[in-house]
Amino acid sequence: MNTAEPLLSVRDLRIAFDTARGRVVAVDGVSFDVAAGETLGIVGESGCGKSVTALSILRLAGRGARILSGSIHLGGRDLLKLSDRDIRDVRGGEVGMVFQEPMTSLNPVFTVGDQIAEPLMRHRDLSRRAALDRAAELLDTVGIPMARARLGSYPHEMSGGMRQRVMIAMALSCQPKLLIADEPTTALDVTVQAQILELLAGLQQEFSTAVMLITHDLGLVAEFAQRAVVMYAGRIVEQADVATLFRQPLHPYAEGLLASIPPMDEDVERLRAIEGTVPSPHAMPDGCRFAPRCPQAQAECVAVDPPLIPFPGDHGAACIAHTGYRVPAPGAVTQLPAGARP
Ligand SMILES: Nc1ncnc2c1ncn2[C@@H]1O[C@H](COP(=O)(O)OP(=O)(O)OP(=O)(O)O)[C@@H](O)[C@H]1O
Ligand SMILES: [Mg+2]
């Protein structure tokens, strides 16, 4: 178990959106830590709240987003309590971010040189000239040929893979302690995907950056992350170190995700996807949110909403079948299984 103070510590985060159909809670009581230098994988199907969780760390979840509760501590400061000005300093400074589609995050009217130089001028007080020199070095580091000549290119003049490299150069320019990578390679073809992730892993070592790797792809988690959290319908349903998660998943949802990874040597036809779909936040089931899709659901599951119960070794799951959690009788003191921490 890691006893050192985590770099990032998210506790009981609840985020809602006010929509025309009423308030929806997109992230509902999420807690996790990221240790300095480690890679934490965040997995789950579309709509589970991965991006909203990640974006809210930098207060980028959008104007409609309401933080209902929780704290997000980075290096001792609660980011939720920072002023708008201070959170802008954290963005691109202590925390870098890489998104799926670089065209939406790169500004089409500025050269890539200026875009990489900008955070260096803002956060590191470099002159424009020094910042452009550093930008050229960074482009070289991320594997862009003829880096200096490329400083004057515009994003649309580059391929998708090159643009993603530019995003990584920008995100890492100020040597952030934490890099949030939200589906960083989903838009790229498989070969480029592997190159980009190898690059990220190499730079992470070089700069000792912690990475939050958000992905649908458990294969990427197996390869690049040390620990993982599995999200379902706005909650974390399982967390474990990656080897444990793959060897002994506890939550039927995590089992289902693992079962749907195509084996290298078998027909993709045999892929077992999880039946059904993620519930809409407008209509969350009572009890366990996965129960309507769960092949192991018992009668109790539609009534009991099990908390994430950590097991020794930092493995935890939110499932009554595995944690022994039962709904407490009215007025009773909740009994947690031996070894569990509340
Ligand atoms: N601006 C918004 N207004 C209303 N609802 C939103 C908004 N942004 C996100 N949501 C809702 O919050 C939930 C979580 O969305 P989120 O984008 O975090 O999912 P995700 O896990 O990142 O999915 P994907 O894998 O598709 O990226 C979804 O139900 C989504 O519809
Ligand atoms: Mg997302």
Short mmCIF file of C-alpha atoms and ligand atoms in Angstrom, two decimals:
data_model
loop_
_atom_site.label_atom_id
_atom_site.label_comp_id
_atom_site.label_asym_id
_atom_site.label_seq_id
_atom_site.Cartn_x
_atom_site.Cartn_y
_atom_site.Cartn_z
CA MET A 1 0.00 0.00 0.00
CA ASN A 2 1.26 3.43 -0.86
CA THR A 3 1.45 5.47 2.30
CA ALA A 4 3.19 8.54 0.84
CA GLU A 5 1.03 11.64 0.44
CA PRO A 6 -0.64 11.40 -2.97
CA LEU A 7 0.00 14.07 -5.57
CA LEU A 8 -3.68 14.35 -6.42
CA SER A 9 -6.41 13.41 -4.02
CA VAL A 10 -10.05 13.56 -5.15
CA ARG A 11 -12.66 12.98 -2.45
CA ASP A 12 -16.41 12.48 -2.74
CA LEU A 13 -16.64 14.53 -5.92
CA ARG A 14 -20.22 15.12 -7.09
CA ILE A 15 -20.86 17.09 -10.24
CA ALA A 16 -24.22 17.95 -11.74
CA PHE A 17 -25.43 19.69 -14.88
CA ASP A 18 -28.52 21.81 -15.01
CA THR A 19 -30.26 20.84 -18.21
CA ALA A 20 -33.62 21.61 -19.82
CA ARG A 21 -34.83 18.27 -18.42
CA GLY A 22 -33.67 19.11 -14.91
CA ARG A 23 -30.52 18.53 -12.90
CA VAL A 24 -28.46 15.47 -13.74
CA VAL A 25 -25.71 14.16 -11.51
CA ALA A 26 -22.93 13.07 -13.89
CA VAL A 27 -20.31 12.25 -11.26
CA ASP A 28 -21.66 10.90 -8.00
CA GLY A 29 -19.27 10.54 -5.09
CA VAL A 30 -15.97 9.76 -6.79
CA SER A 31 -12.78 9.39 -4.73
CA PHE A 32 -9.32 8.41 -5.94
CA ASP A 33 -5.65 9.29 -5.57
CA VAL A 34 -2.83 9.67 -8.04
CA ALA A 35 0.69 9.19 -6.66
CA ALA A 36 3.59 11.26 -7.97
CA GLY A 37 5.01 9.76 -11.15
CA GLU A 38 2.45 6.95 -11.51
CA THR A 39 -0.03 6.29 -14.31
CA LEU A 40 -3.62 5.79 -13.21
CA GLY A 41 -5.94 4.35 -15.84
CA ILE A 42 -9.58 5.47 -15.78
CA VAL A 43 -11.81 3.12 -17.74
CA GLY A 44 -15.49 2.69 -18.40
CA GLU A 45 -17.99 2.85 -21.23
CA SER A 46 -19.12 6.05 -22.88
CA GLY A 47 -21.07 8.38 -20.60
CA CYS A 48 -19.71 7.00 -17.30
CA GLY A 49 -18.31 10.37 -16.22
CA LYS A 50 -14.62 9.95 -17.02
CA SER A 51 -14.24 13.25 -18.88
CA VAL A 52 -16.41 15.26 -16.51
CA THR A 53 -14.28 14.00 -13.60
CA ALA A 54 -11.03 14.86 -15.39
CA LEU A 55 -12.18 18.23 -16.72
CA SER A 56 -13.45 19.35 -13.34
CA ILE A 57 -9.93 19.01 -11.90
CA LEU A 58 -9.04 22.07 -14.00
CA ARG A 59 -12.54 23.53 -13.77
CA LEU A 60 -13.11 22.92 -17.47
CA ALA A 61 -16.27 20.82 -17.24
CA GLY A 62 -18.27 23.67 -18.77
CA ARG A 63 -20.37 26.54 -17.56
CA GLY A 64 -23.37 24.35 -16.76
CA ALA A 65 -21.32 22.15 -14.43
CA ARG A 66 -22.10 22.45 -10.72
CA ILE A 67 -19.80 20.98 -8.12
CA LEU A 68 -22.21 19.68 -5.50
CA SER A 69 -19.59 18.43 -3.07
CA GLY A 70 -16.10 17.15 -2.71
CA SER A 71 -12.48 18.25 -2.75
CA ILE A 72 -9.63 18.00 -5.24
CA HIS A 73 -6.29 18.40 -3.49
CA LEU A 74 -3.16 18.85 -5.57
CA GLY A 75 0.03 19.24 -3.58
CA GLY A 76 -1.92 20.30 -0.50
CA ARG A 77 -4.21 22.90 -2.13
CA ASP A 78 -7.90 22.30 -2.80
CA LEU A 79 -8.29 23.21 -6.47
CA LEU A 80 -12.03 23.67 -5.98
CA LYS A 81 -11.30 26.58 -3.66
CA LEU A 82 -8.88 28.44 -5.97
CA SER A 83 -9.85 31.70 -7.63
CA ASP A 84 -10.36 31.68 -11.42
CA ARG A 85 -7.02 33.37 -11.79
CA ASP A 86 -5.19 30.79 -9.67
CA ILE A 87 -6.81 27.85 -11.49
CA ARG A 88 -5.62 29.36 -14.80
CA ASP A 89 -2.09 29.24 -13.39
CA VAL A 90 -2.51 25.56 -12.57
CA ARG A 91 -3.66 24.79 -16.15
CA GLY A 92 -0.67 24.23 -18.34
CA GLY A 93 1.59 24.86 -15.34
CA GLU A 94 1.30 22.18 -12.64
CA VAL A 95 -1.25 20.21 -14.66
CA GLY A 96 -1.09 19.57 -18.41
CA MET A 97 -3.88 18.13 -20.50
CA VAL A 98 -4.08 16.18 -23.76
CA PHE A 99 -7.45 15.54 -25.39
CA GLN A 100 -8.71 13.16 -28.02
CA GLU A 101 -9.02 15.67 -30.83
CA PRO A 102 -6.16 18.14 -31.00
CA MET A 103 -7.98 20.31 -33.55
CA THR A 104 -10.42 21.37 -30.84
CA SER A 105 -7.66 22.24 -28.37
CA LEU A 106 -5.13 23.76 -30.73
CA ASN A 107 -5.97 27.23 -31.95
CA PRO A 108 -6.26 27.21 -35.77
CA VAL A 109 -5.12 30.83 -36.15
CA PHE A 110 -1.81 30.58 -34.28
CA THR A 111 1.34 28.75 -35.35
CA VAL A 112 2.30 25.71 -33.33
CA GLY A 113 5.45 27.55 -32.22
CA ASP A 114 3.43 30.36 -30.69
CA GLN A 115 1.05 27.91 -29.05
CA ILE A 116 3.83 25.96 -27.35
CA ALA A 117 5.65 29.20 -26.45
CA GLU A 118 2.59 30.75 -24.82
CA PRO A 119 2.51 28.68 -21.59
CA LEU A 120 6.29 29.04 -21.28
CA MET A 121 6.00 32.82 -21.44
CA ARG A 122 3.07 32.81 -19.03
CA HIS A 123 4.17 30.25 -16.47
CA ARG A 124 7.94 30.37 -16.80
CA ASP A 125 8.48 34.06 -17.57
CA LEU A 126 10.52 33.26 -20.65
CA SER A 127 10.99 35.90 -23.35
CA ARG A 128 9.27 35.10 -26.65
CA ARG A 129 12.60 34.26 -28.21
CA ALA A 130 13.65 31.92 -25.38
CA ALA A 131 10.18 30.35 -25.36
CA LEU A 132 10.37 29.66 -29.11
CA ASP A 133 13.83 28.11 -28.66
CA ARG A 134 12.37 25.85 -25.98
CA ALA A 135 9.36 25.12 -28.21
CA ALA A 136 11.72 23.90 -30.95
CA GLU A 137 13.48 21.62 -28.45
CA LEU A 138 10.13 20.26 -27.29
CA LEU A 139 8.97 19.57 -30.85
CA ASP A 140 12.20 17.70 -31.37
CA THR A 141 11.63 15.75 -28.13
CA VAL A 142 8.17 14.66 -29.26
CA GLY A 143 9.64 13.40 -32.52
CA ILE A 144 8.67 16.09 -35.01
CA PRO A 145 11.25 16.20 -37.81
CA MET A 146 12.84 19.56 -38.67
CA ALA A 147 11.38 20.94 -35.48
CA ARG A 148 12.64 24.52 -35.86
CA ALA A 149 11.16 24.86 -39.34
CA ARG A 150 7.87 23.47 -38.02
CA LEU A 151 7.48 26.28 -35.47
CA GLY A 152 5.83 28.38 -38.17
CA SER A 153 3.32 25.71 -39.20
CA TYR A 154 -0.38 25.97 -38.50
CA PRO A 155 -2.25 23.00 -36.97
CA HIS A 156 -4.16 22.24 -40.20
CA GLU A 157 -0.86 21.81 -42.02
CA MET A 158 -0.03 18.78 -39.87
CA SER A 159 -1.32 15.20 -39.73
CA GLY A 160 -3.45 14.00 -36.81
CA GLY A 161 -0.50 12.19 -35.25
CA MET A 162 1.74 15.25 -35.57
CA ARG A 163 -0.92 17.46 -34.03
CA GLN A 164 -1.21 15.08 -31.11
CA ARG A 165 2.58 15.32 -30.67
CA VAL A 166 2.24 19.12 -30.64
CA MET A 167 -0.44 18.82 -27.94
CA ILE A 168 1.88 16.65 -25.88
CA ALA A 169 4.73 19.14 -26.34
CA MET A 170 2.40 21.91 -25.16
CA ALA A 171 1.07 19.91 -22.24
CA LEU A 172 4.56 18.96 -21.06
CA SER A 173 6.26 22.30 -21.79
CA CYS A 174 6.17 23.48 -18.18
CA GLN A 175 7.02 20.03 -16.79
CA PRO A 176 3.67 19.52 -15.06
CA LYS A 177 3.43 17.24 -12.03
CA LEU A 178 0.27 15.75 -13.51
CA LEU A 179 -0.77 15.10 -17.08
CA ILE A 180 -4.41 14.38 -17.80
CA ALA A 181 -4.70 12.42 -21.03
CA ASP A 182 -8.35 11.98 -22.07
CA GLU A 183 -8.57 9.40 -24.88
CA PRO A 184 -5.29 10.82 -26.21
CA THR A 185 -5.01 8.42 -29.12
CA THR A 186 -8.56 7.36 -29.93
CA ALA A 187 -8.68 9.48 -33.09
CA LEU A 188 -5.42 8.02 -34.43
CA ASP A 189 -4.74 4.83 -36.32
CA VAL A 190 -3.28 1.93 -34.39
CA THR A 191 0.38 2.33 -35.36
CA VAL A 192 0.42 6.06 -34.59
CA GLN A 193 -1.48 5.31 -31.38
CA ALA A 194 1.29 3.03 -30.17
CA GLN A 195 4.00 5.56 -31.11
CA ILE A 196 2.24 8.36 -29.25
CA LEU A 197 1.75 6.28 -26.11
CA GLU A 198 5.36 5.07 -26.17
CA LEU A 199 6.37 8.71 -26.46
CA LEU A 200 4.17 9.70 -23.54
CA ALA A 201 5.53 6.88 -21.39
CA GLY A 202 9.11 7.89 -22.21
CA LEU A 203 8.51 11.56 -21.43
CA GLN A 204 6.69 10.63 -18.25
CA GLN A 205 9.84 8.84 -17.05
CA GLU A 206 12.07 11.70 -18.11
CA PHE A 207 9.96 14.39 -16.42
CA SER A 208 8.60 12.20 -13.52
CA THR A 209 5.08 13.24 -14.45
CA ALA A 210 2.03 11.45 -13.08
CA VAL A 211 -0.52 10.57 -15.75
CA MET A 212 -4.27 10.09 -15.59
CA LEU A 213 -4.93 7.99 -18.67
CA ILE A 214 -8.61 7.99 -19.60
CA THR A 215 -9.52 5.34 -22.13
CA HIS A 216 -12.06 2.77 -23.29
CA ASP A 217 -9.19 0.49 -24.10
CA LEU A 218 -8.21 -1.88 -21.29
CA GLY A 219 -5.29 -3.04 -23.41
CA LEU A 220 -3.74 0.42 -23.07
CA VAL A 221 -4.34 0.33 -19.34
CA ALA A 222 -2.59 -3.03 -19.08
CA GLU A 223 0.37 -1.70 -21.00
CA PHE A 224 0.79 1.78 -19.60
CA ALA A 225 -0.89 2.12 -16.19
CA GLN A 226 0.14 0.84 -12.77
CA ARG A 227 -3.29 1.27 -11.18
CA ALA A 228 -6.78 1.60 -12.55
CA VAL A 229 -10.22 2.77 -11.53
CA VAL A 230 -13.29 1.45 -13.30
CA MET A 231 -16.17 3.90 -13.61
CA TYR A 232 -19.79 3.06 -14.17
CA ALA A 233 -22.71 5.51 -14.27
CA GLY A 234 -20.90 8.30 -12.45
CA ARG A 235 -19.34 6.08 -9.78
CA ILE A 236 -16.12 4.18 -9.25
CA VAL A 237 -17.10 0.52 -9.05
CA GLU A 238 -13.63 -0.99 -8.74
CA GLN A 239 -10.08 0.13 -8.12
CA ALA A 240 -6.98 -1.99 -8.08
CA ASP A 241 -3.44 -2.23 -9.25
CA VAL A 242 -3.49 -3.28 -12.87
CA ALA A 243 -2.10 -6.78 -12.37
CA THR A 244 -4.74 -7.51 -9.71
CA LEU A 245 -7.56 -6.07 -11.79
CA PHE A 246 -6.69 -8.28 -14.74
CA ARG A 247 -6.07 -11.38 -12.63
CA GLN A 248 -8.95 -11.06 -10.21
CA PRO A 249 -11.60 -8.49 -11.13
CA LEU A 250 -14.25 -8.33 -8.38
CA HIS A 251 -17.00 -6.26 -9.90
CA PRO A 252 -19.12 -7.96 -12.59
CA TYR A 253 -18.85 -4.77 -14.67
CA ALA A 254 -15.04 -4.93 -14.58
CA GLU A 255 -15.29 -8.65 -15.44
CA GLY A 256 -17.50 -7.76 -18.37
CA LEU A 257 -15.09 -5.12 -19.65
CA LEU A 258 -12.20 -7.56 -19.39
CA ALA A 259 -14.18 -10.27 -21.16
CA SER A 260 -14.77 -7.91 -24.05
CA ILE A 261 -11.08 -7.39 -24.81
CA PRO A 262 -10.44 -9.23 -28.07
CA PRO A 263 -7.91 -12.01 -27.45
CA MET A 264 -4.87 -11.80 -29.72
CA ASP A 265 -5.26 -15.30 -31.10
CA GLU A 266 -9.03 -15.63 -31.32
CA ASP A 267 -11.81 -14.55 -33.56
CA VAL A 268 -13.27 -11.16 -32.77
CA GLU A 269 -16.67 -12.80 -33.37
CA ARG A 270 -16.38 -14.40 -29.95
CA LEU A 271 -16.13 -11.08 -28.22
CA ARG A 272 -18.50 -10.91 -25.30
CA ALA A 273 -19.76 -7.37 -24.98
CA ILE A 274 -21.78 -6.42 -21.91
CA GLU A 275 -25.46 -6.49 -22.81
CA GLY A 276 -27.51 -3.33 -22.49
CA THR A 277 -26.40 0.25 -22.14
CA VAL A 278 -25.21 2.69 -19.50
CA PRO A 279 -28.28 4.21 -17.78
CA SER A 280 -29.09 7.81 -18.55
CA PRO A 281 -28.32 10.15 -15.66
CA HIS A 282 -31.98 11.20 -15.97
CA ALA A 283 -33.08 7.69 -14.99
CA MET A 284 -30.58 6.09 -12.64
CA PRO A 285 -31.76 2.72 -11.33
CA ASP A 286 -32.29 2.37 -7.59
CA GLY A 287 -29.89 0.09 -5.80
CA CYS A 288 -26.78 -0.96 -7.70
CA ARG A 289 -26.63 0.99 -10.95
CA PHE A 290 -25.21 -1.99 -12.81
CA ALA A 291 -27.84 -4.45 -11.54
CA PRO A 292 -30.13 -4.20 -14.61
CA ARG A 293 -27.23 -5.40 -16.80
CA CYS A 294 -25.49 -7.64 -14.32
CA PRO A 295 -25.40 -11.38 -15.10
CA GLN A 296 -24.79 -12.08 -11.40
CA ALA A 297 -27.50 -9.81 -9.98
CA GLN A 298 -29.39 -11.09 -6.98
CA ALA A 299 -32.75 -9.91 -5.65
CA GLU A 300 -31.00 -7.65 -3.14
CA CYS A 301 -29.05 -5.79 -5.80
CA VAL A 302 -31.97 -3.70 -6.94
CA ALA A 303 -32.41 -2.43 -3.37
CA VAL A 304 -28.82 -2.07 -2.16
CA ASP A 305 -26.50 0.57 -3.51
CA PRO A 306 -23.18 -0.85 -2.36
CA PRO A 307 -20.34 1.52 -1.47
CA LEU A 308 -16.82 0.96 -2.79
CA ILE A 309 -15.27 -1.21 -0.11
CA PRO A 310 -11.49 -1.30 -0.13
CA PHE A 311 -9.86 -4.65 0.44
CA PRO A 312 -6.34 -5.04 1.80
CA GLY A 313 -3.82 -4.10 -0.85
CA ASP A 314 -5.89 -1.17 -2.10
CA HIS A 315 -8.21 -3.38 -4.12
CA GLY A 316 -11.82 -2.36 -3.76
CA ALA A 317 -15.16 -3.00 -5.38
CA ALA A 318 -18.74 -1.84 -5.01
CA CYS A 319 -20.63 -5.12 -5.28
CA ILE A 320 -22.47 -7.05 -2.57
CA ALA A 321 -21.48 -10.39 -4.06
CA HIS A 322 -17.81 -9.71 -3.46
CA THR A 323 -17.63 -7.40 -0.52
CA GLY A 324 -20.23 -9.02 1.70
CA TYR A 325 -21.83 -5.62 2.19
CA ARG A 326 -25.46 -5.81 3.20
CA VAL A 327 -27.97 -3.08 3.62
CA PRO A 328 -27.92 -2.13 7.30
CA ALA A 329 -31.13 -2.76 9.24
CA PRO A 330 -32.82 0.48 10.26
CA GLY A 331 -30.96 2.00 13.20
CA ALA A 332 -28.14 -0.56 13.01
CA VAL A 333 -24.48 0.38 12.94
CA THR A 334 -23.05 -0.48 9.52
CA GLN A 335 -20.79 -3.52 9.73
CA LEU A 336 -18.00 -3.58 7.19
CA PRO A 337 -16.29 -6.84 6.33
CA ALA A 338 -12.99 -7.60 8.04
CA GLY A 339 -10.12 -5.73 6.44
CA ALA A 340 -12.34 -3.08 4.89
CA ARG A 341 -11.87 0.57 5.56
CA PRO A 342 -14.92 2.82 5.55
N1 LIG B 1 -22.47 19.89 -20.55
C1 LIG B 1 -23.21 18.86 -20.18
N2 LIG B 1 -24.53 19.00 -19.95
C2 LIG B 1 -25.30 17.97 -19.57
N3 LIG B 1 -24.83 16.73 -19.37
C3 LIG B 1 -23.53 16.52 -19.58
C4 LIG B 1 -22.65 17.56 -20.00
N4 LIG B 1 -21.41 17.05 -20.13
C5 LIG B 1 -21.50 15.74 -19.81
N5 LIG B 1 -22.77 15.42 -19.48
C6 LIG B 1 -23.27 14.10 -19.07
O1 LIG B 1 -22.44 13.58 -18.06
C7 LIG B 1 -22.29 12.19 -18.20
C8 LIG B 1 -20.83 11.84 -18.21
O2 LIG B 1 -20.23 12.34 -19.39
P1 LIG B 1 -18.67 12.18 -19.71
O3 LIG B 1 -18.39 13.03 -20.89
O4 LIG B 1 -17.87 12.45 -18.50
O5 LIG B 1 -18.56 10.64 -20.10
P2 LIG B 1 -17.26 9.83 -20.53
O6 LIG B 1 -17.12 8.72 -19.54
O7 LIG B 1 -16.10 10.75 -20.68
O8 LIG B 1 -17.73 9.23 -21.92
P3 LIG B 1 -16.87 9.03 -23.28
O9 LIG B 1 -16.16 7.74 -23.09
O10 LIG B 1 -17.92 8.96 -24.34
O11 LIG B 1 -15.95 10.19 -23.45
C9 LIG B 1 -23.01 11.80 -19.49
O12 LIG B 1 -24.26 11.29 -19.14
C10 LIG B 1 -23.16 13.10 -20.21
O13 LIG B 1 -24.31 13.10 -21.01
MG MG B 2 -15.00 11.35 -22.32
#
